[in-house]
Every structure is written in C-alpha cells, then in structure tokens.
XYZ file of C-alpha atoms in Angstrom:
557
model
C -0.739 26.064 9.544
C -4.394 26.303 7.927
C -4.717 27.410 4.444
C -5.854 30.669 3.952
C -9.511 31.513 2.644
C -8.795 33.455 -0.442
C -10.950 34.221 -3.493
C -10.572 31.467 -6.008
C -7.898 31.594 -8.962
C -7.934 28.101 -10.855
C -7.275 28.874 -14.475
C -3.759 28.996 -15.458
C -4.867 30.653 -18.786
C -7.269 30.325 -21.321
C -8.930 27.051 -22.014
C -6.843 24.809 -23.818
C -8.129 22.998 -27.130
C -5.666 19.980 -27.827
C -5.735 17.379 -30.509
C -5.462 13.992 -29.374
C -1.815 12.096 -29.933
C -2.820 8.651 -28.793
C -4.828 5.739 -30.453
C -8.759 6.056 -29.084
C -7.429 9.469 -26.839
C -10.181 11.791 -26.059
C -10.166 15.648 -27.654
C -9.550 17.615 -24.255
C -10.876 21.431 -24.057
C -9.807 22.047 -20.757
C -7.905 23.886 -18.270
C -5.742 22.578 -15.344
C -6.241 22.704 -11.811
C -3.853 24.998 -10.225
C -3.786 27.656 -7.257
C -5.231 25.402 -4.468
C -4.237 27.322 -1.714
C -7.281 29.514 -2.955
C -9.478 26.347 -1.966
C -10.987 26.906 1.138
C -10.589 23.767 4.015
C -13.554 21.763 4.385
C -15.308 22.021 7.759
C -17.958 19.229 7.886
C -17.174 15.552 8.526
C -16.976 13.414 4.972
C -20.489 11.394 4.136
C -20.432 8.011 4.187
C -20.472 8.173 0.339
C -18.066 10.855 0.344
C -15.407 8.966 2.653
C -16.391 5.343 0.391
C -15.129 7.381 -2.759
C -12.994 10.482 -1.746
C -9.772 8.813 -3.490
C -11.535 10.172 -6.924
C -13.135 13.306 -5.314
C -11.971 16.906 -7.191
C -10.402 19.615 -4.489
C -11.960 22.174 -6.362
C -15.566 21.211 -6.162
C -15.493 19.138 -3.291
C -12.606 20.688 -1.262
C -11.333 16.995 -0.429
C -8.136 15.998 -1.664
C -8.445 13.238 -4.129
C -7.322 12.626 -7.505
C -10.110 14.468 -9.712
C -10.699 10.767 -11.171
C -14.409 11.467 -11.612
C -14.228 15.078 -13.089
C -11.291 13.618 -15.353
C -14.117 10.913 -16.734
C -16.860 13.277 -16.888
C -15.148 16.053 -18.449
C -12.193 14.331 -20.590
C -12.658 10.655 -20.958
C -16.635 10.183 -20.916
C -16.949 7.187 -23.117
C -13.685 7.270 -24.796
C -11.420 3.827 -24.665
C -7.879 3.771 -25.651
C -5.952 0.674 -25.918
C -6.227 -2.094 -23.091
C -3.435 -2.341 -21.229
C -2.062 -4.635 -18.813
C -1.450 -3.953 -14.736
C 0.344 -6.525 -13.064
C -0.214 -6.807 -9.283
C 2.453 -8.095 -7.605
C 1.010 -8.764 -3.965
C -0.486 -11.435 -1.709
C -2.730 -13.324 -4.447
C -6.017 -11.799 -6.031
C -9.434 -13.201 -5.572
C -9.863 -13.765 -9.366
C -13.784 -14.816 -8.508
C -14.675 -11.342 -7.043
C -17.859 -9.960 -8.542
C -16.315 -6.717 -9.213
C -12.971 -7.944 -10.492
C -13.514 -10.939 -12.674
C -14.532 -9.216 -15.683
C -11.055 -7.197 -15.690
C -8.609 -10.125 -15.592
C -5.706 -10.807 -17.809
C -5.952 -13.923 -19.254
C -3.148 -15.941 -20.730
C -4.586 -17.055 -23.916
C -1.780 -19.005 -24.995
C -2.215 -21.388 -22.203
C -4.865 -24.293 -22.170
C -6.023 -24.141 -17.990
C -5.711 -27.278 -15.996
C -3.222 -29.436 -18.739
C -0.399 -29.417 -16.897
C 1.633 -28.151 -19.763
C 3.483 -25.195 -20.531
C 1.573 -24.714 -23.585
C 2.568 -20.763 -24.412
C 6.604 -22.049 -23.565
C 7.051 -19.309 -21.206
C 8.579 -21.479 -18.620
C 5.280 -21.315 -16.291
C 2.686 -24.068 -16.436
C -0.801 -23.208 -16.298
C -0.224 -19.279 -15.714
C -3.755 -18.666 -16.901
C -4.137 -15.345 -14.941
C -0.690 -14.931 -13.384
C 1.647 -17.047 -11.236
C 1.967 -17.985 -7.678
C 5.334 -17.666 -6.813
C 4.582 -18.779 -3.264
C 3.380 -22.515 -4.003
C 1.438 -23.493 -0.870
C 3.510 -20.861 1.524
C 1.528 -18.328 3.710
C 3.241 -17.330 7.011
C 6.342 -16.061 6.811
C 8.850 -14.655 9.008
C 10.110 -11.022 8.740
C 13.449 -10.702 6.927
C 15.726 -9.652 9.836
C 14.214 -12.696 11.509
C 15.218 -14.966 8.643
C 18.710 -13.528 8.831
C 18.998 -13.460 12.196
C 18.348 -17.136 12.567
C 20.717 -17.828 9.764
C 23.666 -15.934 11.229
C 22.929 -16.874 14.873
C 24.856 -20.282 15.282
C 27.621 -18.144 13.674
C 28.105 -15.563 15.749
C 26.281 -15.866 18.790
C 28.130 -15.361 22.009
C 30.994 -13.954 19.877
C 32.495 -10.558 20.765
C 34.059 -8.234 18.198
C 37.465 -9.003 19.288
C 37.187 -12.939 18.837
C 35.925 -12.283 14.887
C 38.385 -12.466 12.050
C 38.686 -9.507 9.783
C 36.939 -11.448 7.038
C 33.995 -11.833 8.988
C 33.927 -8.610 10.812
C 31.396 -6.740 8.238
C 28.906 -9.853 8.429
C 29.019 -9.890 12.249
C 28.507 -6.079 12.244
C 25.467 -6.851 10.095
C 24.339 -9.491 12.260
C 24.550 -7.365 15.473
C 22.315 -4.759 13.414
C 20.031 -7.508 12.501
C 19.726 -8.972 16.306
C 19.081 -5.510 17.796
C 16.200 -4.889 15.314
C 14.744 -8.350 15.793
C 14.793 -8.118 19.333
C 13.467 -4.513 19.373
C 10.522 -5.400 17.285
C 9.784 -8.529 19.213
C 9.609 -6.555 22.557
C 7.587 -4.199 21.004
C 4.935 -6.434 19.853
C 4.889 -8.373 23.173
C 4.574 -5.157 25.017
C 1.442 -4.049 22.490
C -0.151 -7.355 22.805
C -0.243 -6.868 26.962
C -1.395 -3.549 26.140
C -4.349 -4.301 24.429
C -5.144 -7.015 26.705
C -5.214 -4.829 29.609
C -7.289 -1.951 27.949
C -9.818 -5.053 26.858
C -9.798 -6.237 30.595
C -10.395 -2.988 31.950
C -12.772 -2.083 29.069
C -14.965 -4.886 29.695
C -15.166 -4.205 33.354
C -16.168 -1.012 32.412
C -19.261 -2.151 29.891
C -20.373 -4.790 32.342
C -21.015 -2.149 35.354
C -22.407 0.547 32.972
C -24.758 -1.664 30.557
C -26.034 -3.015 33.970
C -26.628 0.395 35.041
C -28.194 1.390 32.016
C -30.021 -1.937 30.981
C -28.881 -1.669 27.513
C -25.196 -2.627 25.644
C -25.589 -0.425 22.753
C -25.887 2.762 24.300
C -24.798 6.226 22.673
C -22.395 8.735 23.546
C -25.293 11.149 24.722
C -26.934 8.410 26.778
C -23.496 7.830 28.475
C -22.887 11.476 29.181
C -26.169 11.796 30.791
C -25.804 8.583 33.014
C -24.993 9.646 36.584
C -21.950 8.195 38.450
C -19.815 8.372 41.100
C -16.620 6.477 42.768
C -15.812 3.637 40.671
C -18.510 3.866 38.122
C -17.351 7.580 37.123
C -13.958 5.971 36.359
C -15.885 3.741 34.349
C -17.936 6.265 32.275
C -14.853 8.500 31.737
C -13.042 5.656 30.552
C -15.881 4.739 28.159
C -16.077 8.033 27.212
C -12.714 8.175 25.929
C -13.084 5.113 23.652
C -16.293 6.176 22.362
C -15.019 9.472 21.535
C -11.636 8.502 20.201
C -12.391 4.731 18.733
C -15.775 3.944 18.474
C -19.103 5.072 19.558
C -20.464 1.470 19.785
C -18.639 -0.482 22.658
C -19.133 -3.762 21.663
C -17.655 -3.212 18.232
C -14.688 -1.435 20.272
C -14.350 -4.598 21.877
C -14.160 -6.472 18.509
C -11.391 -4.197 17.047
C -9.235 -4.733 20.436
C -9.506 -8.041 19.806
C -8.825 -7.762 15.974
C -5.798 -6.218 17.496
C -4.940 -8.963 19.741
C -5.129 -11.589 17.356
C -2.814 -9.817 14.976
C 0.044 -9.298 17.529
C -0.414 -12.814 18.567
C -0.326 -13.876 14.859
C 3.105 -11.867 14.596
C 4.512 -13.454 17.452
C 3.717 -17.225 16.062
C 5.109 -16.423 12.786
C 6.923 -13.034 11.930
C 9.361 -13.565 15.048
C 9.102 -17.669 15.454
C 12.584 -18.973 14.958
C 11.295 -22.350 14.045
C 9.079 -21.703 11.437
C 10.255 -22.980 8.128
C 7.858 -20.668 6.052
C 9.551 -21.632 2.727
C 9.134 -25.667 3.376
C 6.008 -25.993 1.215
C 7.495 -24.227 -1.910
C 10.354 -26.633 -2.423
C 13.218 -24.056 -3.680
C 16.106 -22.496 -2.404
C 15.254 -18.767 -2.195
C 19.041 -17.483 -2.119
C 19.517 -19.412 -5.508
C 18.629 -17.245 -8.381
C 18.931 -19.581 -10.868
C 16.524 -22.031 -8.861
C 13.341 -21.224 -11.067
C 11.204 -24.006 -11.414
C 8.724 -23.510 -8.582
C 5.412 -22.271 -7.604
C 2.179 -22.703 -9.390
C -0.708 -21.043 -11.730
C -2.985 -20.621 -8.330
C -3.127 -16.893 -7.845
C -5.300 -17.492 -4.894
C -3.152 -19.321 -3.070
C -4.144 -22.511 -0.975
C -6.340 -20.588 1.679
C -9.944 -21.725 1.013
C -11.018 -18.586 3.067
C -9.036 -16.254 1.089
C -8.606 -14.393 4.133
C -4.945 -14.209 2.718
C -5.546 -12.605 -0.483
C -7.313 -9.377 1.390
C -4.429 -6.834 0.495
C -3.879 -8.093 -3.004
C -7.847 -7.814 -3.898
C -7.829 -4.990 -2.152
C -5.034 -3.510 -4.606
C -6.504 -4.794 -7.286
C -9.844 -3.212 -6.923
C -8.844 0.295 -6.585
C -6.953 0.092 -9.676
C -9.365 -1.450 -11.487
C -12.474 -2.527 -10.280
C -15.086 -2.806 -12.989
C -16.330 0.659 -13.467
C -20.482 1.388 -14.186
C -21.476 -2.078 -13.581
C -23.610 -1.213 -10.604
C -21.805 -3.261 -8.859
C -19.052 -2.750 -5.880
C -16.853 0.427 -6.705
C -15.431 2.146 -9.519
C -11.717 1.428 -10.363
C -9.670 4.112 -11.021
C -8.606 2.827 -14.590
C -11.126 1.967 -17.348
C -9.908 -0.624 -20.104
C -7.444 -2.650 -17.826
C -6.701 -6.069 -17.323
C -5.200 -6.961 -13.938
C -2.279 -9.686 -14.280
C -2.206 -11.572 -10.304
C 0.978 -12.430 -9.214
C 1.279 -13.950 -5.861
C 4.751 -13.346 -4.046
C 4.100 -11.559 -1.115
C 3.283 -13.737 1.856
C 2.206 -13.192 5.703
C 5.513 -11.405 6.630
C 8.546 -10.220 4.365
C 8.690 -11.467 0.756
C 11.770 -13.224 -0.539
C 14.220 -10.911 -3.216
C 14.013 -13.461 -5.628
C 10.717 -13.939 -5.827
C 10.261 -10.388 -6.259
C 12.744 -10.260 -8.695
C 11.159 -13.281 -10.953
C 7.874 -11.637 -10.428
C 9.015 -8.357 -12.037
C 10.522 -10.318 -14.992
C 7.337 -12.641 -15.316
C 5.544 -9.519 -15.362
C 7.524 -7.486 -18.208
C 7.860 -10.724 -19.957
C 3.969 -11.318 -20.466
C 2.926 -7.881 -21.204
C 2.180 -5.836 -18.456
C 2.857 -1.769 -19.099
C 2.315 -0.928 -15.566
C 3.660 -3.159 -12.178
C 2.128 -2.410 -8.648
C 4.426 -3.166 -5.941
C 2.633 -2.546 -2.479
C 5.187 -4.144 0.012
C 8.346 -3.535 1.254
C 10.838 -4.108 4.230
C 14.238 -2.541 5.633
C 16.793 -5.620 5.349
C 17.352 -7.022 1.909
C 20.030 -10.075 1.622
C 19.942 -9.448 -2.573
C 18.769 -6.106 -3.414
C 20.996 -6.503 -6.619
C 18.436 -9.041 -8.111
C 15.423 -6.831 -7.292
C 17.448 -3.736 -9.010
C 18.663 -6.110 -11.914
C 14.943 -6.785 -12.531
C 14.075 -3.442 -12.355
C 16.384 -2.238 -14.656
C 15.250 -5.108 -16.963
C 11.670 -3.599 -17.065
C 13.110 0.014 -17.873
C 14.792 -1.474 -21.082
C 11.283 -2.942 -21.693
C 9.502 0.334 -21.221
C 7.617 -1.122 -18.160
C 6.186 1.235 -15.160
C 6.919 0.075 -11.920
C 4.445 1.698 -9.047
C 5.903 1.066 -5.629
C 4.108 1.952 -1.955
C 6.384 4.142 0.152
C 5.869 2.698 3.357
C 4.069 3.278 6.375
C 6.343 4.165 9.411
C 6.443 7.794 9.161
C 10.231 7.633 8.397
C 12.278 10.211 6.099
C 13.394 7.624 3.521
C 16.197 9.943 2.310
C 17.798 8.687 6.313
C 16.160 5.256 5.803
C 16.337 2.595 3.327
C 13.628 0.312 2.540
C 13.480 -2.159 -0.085
C 12.621 -2.645 -3.087
C 13.766 1.087 -4.230
C 15.908 2.626 -7.492
C 18.133 4.228 -5.544
C 21.923 3.447 -6.598
C 23.599 2.329 -2.720
C 26.751 4.131 -3.680
C 25.542 7.699 -4.836
C 22.483 9.475 -4.795
C 21.490 8.931 -8.340
C 18.484 6.676 -9.458
C 19.621 3.351 -11.132
C 16.383 3.632 -13.267
C 13.587 6.199 -14.634
C 10.826 3.656 -14.692
C 10.122 3.699 -10.632
C 7.714 5.806 -9.111
C 7.467 5.710 -5.111
C 4.291 6.814 -3.791
C 3.343 8.286 -0.321
C 0.044 8.339 1.332
C -2.512 11.556 1.706
C -5.108 11.730 4.286
C -8.611 12.742 3.372
C -8.550 16.345 5.479
C -7.431 18.906 3.598
C -5.285 21.280 5.498
C -2.651 20.698 8.465
C -3.426 17.018 8.361
C -3.007 16.354 4.735
C -0.416 13.896 5.182
C -1.419 10.285 6.556
C 0.040 10.111 9.984
C 1.733 6.884 9.120
C 3.176 7.832 5.510
C 6.995 7.585 4.725
C 8.229 10.782 2.922
C 11.606 11.920 1.577
C 12.625 14.929 -0.890
C 14.655 12.504 -2.745
C 13.271 9.018 -2.134
C 9.214 9.897 -2.450
C 8.195 10.914 -5.723
C 4.644 12.098 -5.509
C 1.617 11.396 -2.908
C -1.764 9.905 -3.231
C -5.263 8.874 -1.507
C -4.229 6.425 1.286
C -6.183 6.520 4.495
C -9.249 4.648 4.846
C -9.974 3.725 1.208
C -13.084 1.622 0.325
C -12.156 -1.375 -1.871
C -12.705 -5.002 -2.733
C -12.022 -7.698 -0.291
C -12.535 -11.945 -1.155
C -15.782 -13.205 -1.034
C -17.382 -10.693 -2.998
C -16.977 -8.201 -0.128
C -15.654 -4.673 0.595
C -13.596 -3.025 3.258
C -11.776 0.258 4.298
C -7.971 -0.556 4.644
C -5.452 2.170 4.376
C -1.373 2.511 3.840
C 0.556 3.639 0.972
C -0.324 -0.060 -0.196
C -3.726 1.773 -1.114
C -1.962 4.998 -2.605
C 0.485 3.181 -4.883
C -2.478 1.280 -6.550
C -4.365 4.658 -7.186
C -1.349 6.452 -8.970
C -0.813 2.842 -10.946
C -4.171 3.630 -12.093
C -3.775 6.564 -13.189
C -0.737 5.590 -14.910
C -2.746 2.992 -16.686
C -5.022 5.265 -18.035
C -2.387 7.423 -19.667
C -0.640 4.191 -21.168
C -4.179 3.163 -22.509
C -5.044 6.760 -24.276
C -1.034 7.791 -25.140
C 0.251 4.357 -25.844
C 3.412 6.238 -27.370
C 4.662 7.762 -24.356
C 7.540 5.836 -22.672
C 7.575 4.665 -18.981
C 9.849 7.632 -18.014
C 7.662 9.865 -19.369
C 4.400 8.925 -17.713
C 6.439 8.948 -14.464
C 7.305 12.681 -15.343
C 4.095 13.477 -16.107
C 2.774 12.306 -12.843
C 4.995 14.218 -11.143
C 4.571 17.439 -13.054
C 1.037 17.837 -13.118
C 0.227 17.137 -9.779
C -1.227 19.627 -7.133
C 1.042 21.250 -4.521
C -0.111 23.385 -1.600
C 2.236 25.996 0.339
C 0.402 24.470 3.742
C 2.598 23.082 6.352
C 1.740 19.453 7.319
C 1.751 17.360 10.538
C 4.353 14.651 9.876
C 4.002 11.347 11.701
C 1.211 12.521 13.611
C 3.272 14.769 15.492
C 1.801 18.273 16.207
C 5.596 19.222 17.164
C 6.723 18.068 13.725
C 5.430 20.497 10.987
C 6.945 20.689 7.692
C 6.159 22.121 4.246
C 4.252 19.643 2.356
C 6.439 20.883 -0.987
C 9.539 19.311 0.955
C 8.367 16.056 1.331
C 8.808 14.094 -1.927
C 10.791 14.775 -4.818
C 7.645 16.341 -6.704
C 5.984 17.906 -3.745
C 3.105 17.341 -5.220
C -0.543 15.639 -5.250
C -1.504 12.965 -7.887
C -4.255 14.575 -10.370
C -5.413 12.437 -13.139
C -7.207 15.545 -14.808
C -4.243 17.367 -14.844
C -2.163 14.343 -15.961
C -4.367 13.970 -19.055
C -4.327 17.122 -19.777
C -0.283 17.216 -20.273
C 0.312 13.625 -21.465
C -1.905 14.760 -24.452
C 0.605 17.961 -24.964
C 3.775 15.772 -24.124
C 5.490 14.050 -27.410
C-alpha cells in the first residue's frame, strides 16, 4: 500500500518556545515533525550525495526517512555543546588511527601508555583507549558450533531411550543445537556452490559478449543493442539480468561474486570448523566468569591489515566521526568520545566477554553503550543479564542491534536481550533494541533483512546502505541493524550531552516517544506476500528522529 499524497499538515500546534533545562543545552523554538503520511513518496532515485548521507536526512524536506540530524543541527543544536559524553563501542575493535576518528577517542588519562602497569588500579593494564577482551584471537566458531562440539562426545549416537532422566534436558538441547549446526552448514555449502556455478556461467557469458563487442566494460544500452541468436542470446539475457539487478559493470559483478565465495569459504573454515580452537590465543577459560585476568589494551587487535576492524570502525563512525572537519563524514553526535572495547570475533561472541565488556564500559564512565552483535544460542545468558542490570543501576543506556534474519523476535529469542525468560516483562529499563529502515519511503520502508517484534524491538532507524568509516582512512557502505543501532546511540549521546540530568530510562523513552510513525503497510522480509502495518512491528511503532527527540527532551523533567 502506497502512502497517499495529501496536503502537508506538519504542525502539532503552535511553535514551542522552550527554556533549556540542561547544562549547555540550546533554547528550542521549534515545532515537532508530525503527520508524515501527508508527505509524498520520493519517486527519483537517490543521488550519490543523498545516499551517502540519507541517515541524517529529513522526511519533510527530502522525502527520505532519515533521522532529521542535519535539521536538528541547523535549527536546534547550531554551535551549542553540552557535556562531553562517552559512548562505548563493544565490537570487533576500532581503527583508532583513522583520520575521522582519532579526534573523538576516549583516553584514560589516569593510565600511562606502554609502561606495563595498571596505573589507575581498575584491573586493566595499559587500557588507554579501552580494552581488548579477545587478545590475539580473531577467528571463532558460531555459538551452536561450540556447544555442538562440546556435547557431541557425550551424546553422539545416543537415543532418547538411552538417556538418563538427569541428562534428558541437555540431550534435547544437544539435538536442537546439532540440527541448527547441520542446517546452517548445509546452507553455507549450497550458497558457496551456487555462487561458484553462477560465476562459471557468468565468466563464459562475459567472455563471449566482450569478444563480440570488443570491450569488457559495456553499458546496459550497448548490451541491449547487441544482436544475438542461439547461445549468444542466452548469454545476453543472463548478462542483462546481472546488469539490471546486481551491477551494470560485469567485471565488478564478478568481483562481488568472488567476495561472496570467499565469505562462504571463510565461514566453512572457521564458523563451522569442529577442529578450530579460536580461544586458544586468549588463554582464559571462557566458561568461568571469575577468570577475568585476560586480554590486553590493543583495541585494534593483532591484524596488521586491520581488516577485522571494519565492523567496529564503521559503527564508531556512524556514532561520532568528527563533524565539520572537512574530512570523510559527519557522525550523528558531536562532543562525544568513543571508548573502544574489542569483544566480538569473526564468529559468535562469548557471553563472558560481553558481560565483562559492559561492566568495563560502566566502570570507566560510558553513559551509552552500543552493542551491534547478536546470536541465537547462549550458554550463559545470566552473566549478560546481570551486566545489563549493573548498567541500569549505574544509569547507563545500552543501544542494541535487533538482528538481520527477518525474524519476529517475539517468536525467536536473540541474545543479548532484556527479556525475562520466565515472563514477558523486561528485566531492565535501560536496553533499547533497534531494527533497520530502508531509504525508500513507502512499502519498502522496512529493511528486507531486519528483525522486528511488537514486544522485543523498540524502534527503527536507518540501516540500509550506510556510508561510514572503515580501516586505513577509508569509507564504505555497510548495512544491517548493526548500522541502525549506532545511529540511535548517537541520538542518545546528544540527549545525554545536552540534558545530563535525564536518566538512561528517560532517554530511552524519549527516543521511543518522539519518533515518527506511519499508517503505511510495509513489506516484511522482502516478501511481497508478507505485508504488515508498520506500527505493529515494534513496541513504539516509530522511526527515530533526533529533531523531535531534542524537543521532547527539553520538555522532560
């Protein structure tokens, strides 16, 4: 269902003239954005400039469903600065040498770099910009792989009738884990083989057409105009499909196929490898929460090429890449320091690392924590739940990615989460789960990969094709709820900066209450046969909007 074109009716009432209620907070003379169903759909494709900055766009001005970040800076924030706010990024690590991030890093001024001592007595030696809970570890199994290989010697070949009553629950769990492992393994093999078959066919088609046209980089128009019969007509049809749906440049499309094949080969080598001991370089017992003397202060990890830092560096840039420095991009938040915590390997994270990472962030001054990761099996969820409660007790907001499997989280459990396994209520009020939006305002508003849930997803934010920092002073498009969460973490950081007396729970509620909603029906999971009311896909039914959030924050005591 398309959103109807109606006469704009954006005002909720007369303009608000609000006195500031936080240190350094701006005076707000603004009217909240509302009634967005009256806004016309954007017909034209986004330009490259629009695409690179769409997360900060304004729905009214640009007809792009961004968070009105630039509108908030130009009309509300302007040159005002609040209190410095620390945002912890628990992720794969951060390239702290990046040109657009080195000026926004948290520095532990009580620690003397490189002296091998715990100068501030916080339990971590040389934690200058954060902590690396993975040490020199990089590659890891998926959690279900680790559980499967741990239980396999005990239960392989056993039947339910041969299992004692005491072991029955664990045996059922083992069967569930084994089924998940085998399903995911087979799907990965099939995907890899399919990519290889497509590549083989595409290479043959491309060589034949390139020979006939006398060039490798032919356009859609040139291919359409080419005369072809028989086998050549089949080649032409295949290449037209690739040009229209993947990439007009066929050599680049082949490179993308190679990347896909390498990705699936990598998963087979690591994520499903029953012989891999990815934890060996760390040297701790990952199933002993009291074994805390491990890791190091190298938040960039051991990879000299920094490739494993891509995810965390991208996340950090979305939150706080230095604004208005004529370099790279503008992050959502100004006056922010990024605390880098490396705890997410290439594979599934360990519960112990995440629990200790949250506690580290809290103990060292973070007011917002971004957690752009997740998994569907967790052997020790209680450790992470206790850490979430610890953050709540210390007034720290956690902004969490909802996941990328197009699942209803009210029916599927993902970790970490703030749900009581015995009852529907939340275990804490400082945990905000974020789903992902697409830049198409209309039926395709929901990112086709995003998880959702009326109870277990709180809000939605831009997460499709997001341009941000990547290692070695580069920039790249990535997508996922991993990109939506840091956008919201940036919003939370701005609110906490200008209105420091507001609690984490209040900031969470402000973000949820101030968002924009729509009466549109949207496609869920990329399935055009699955169309649902956008308002029913999250607890708030809304899209995060910085402009409105600042107005509501200024009114909140």
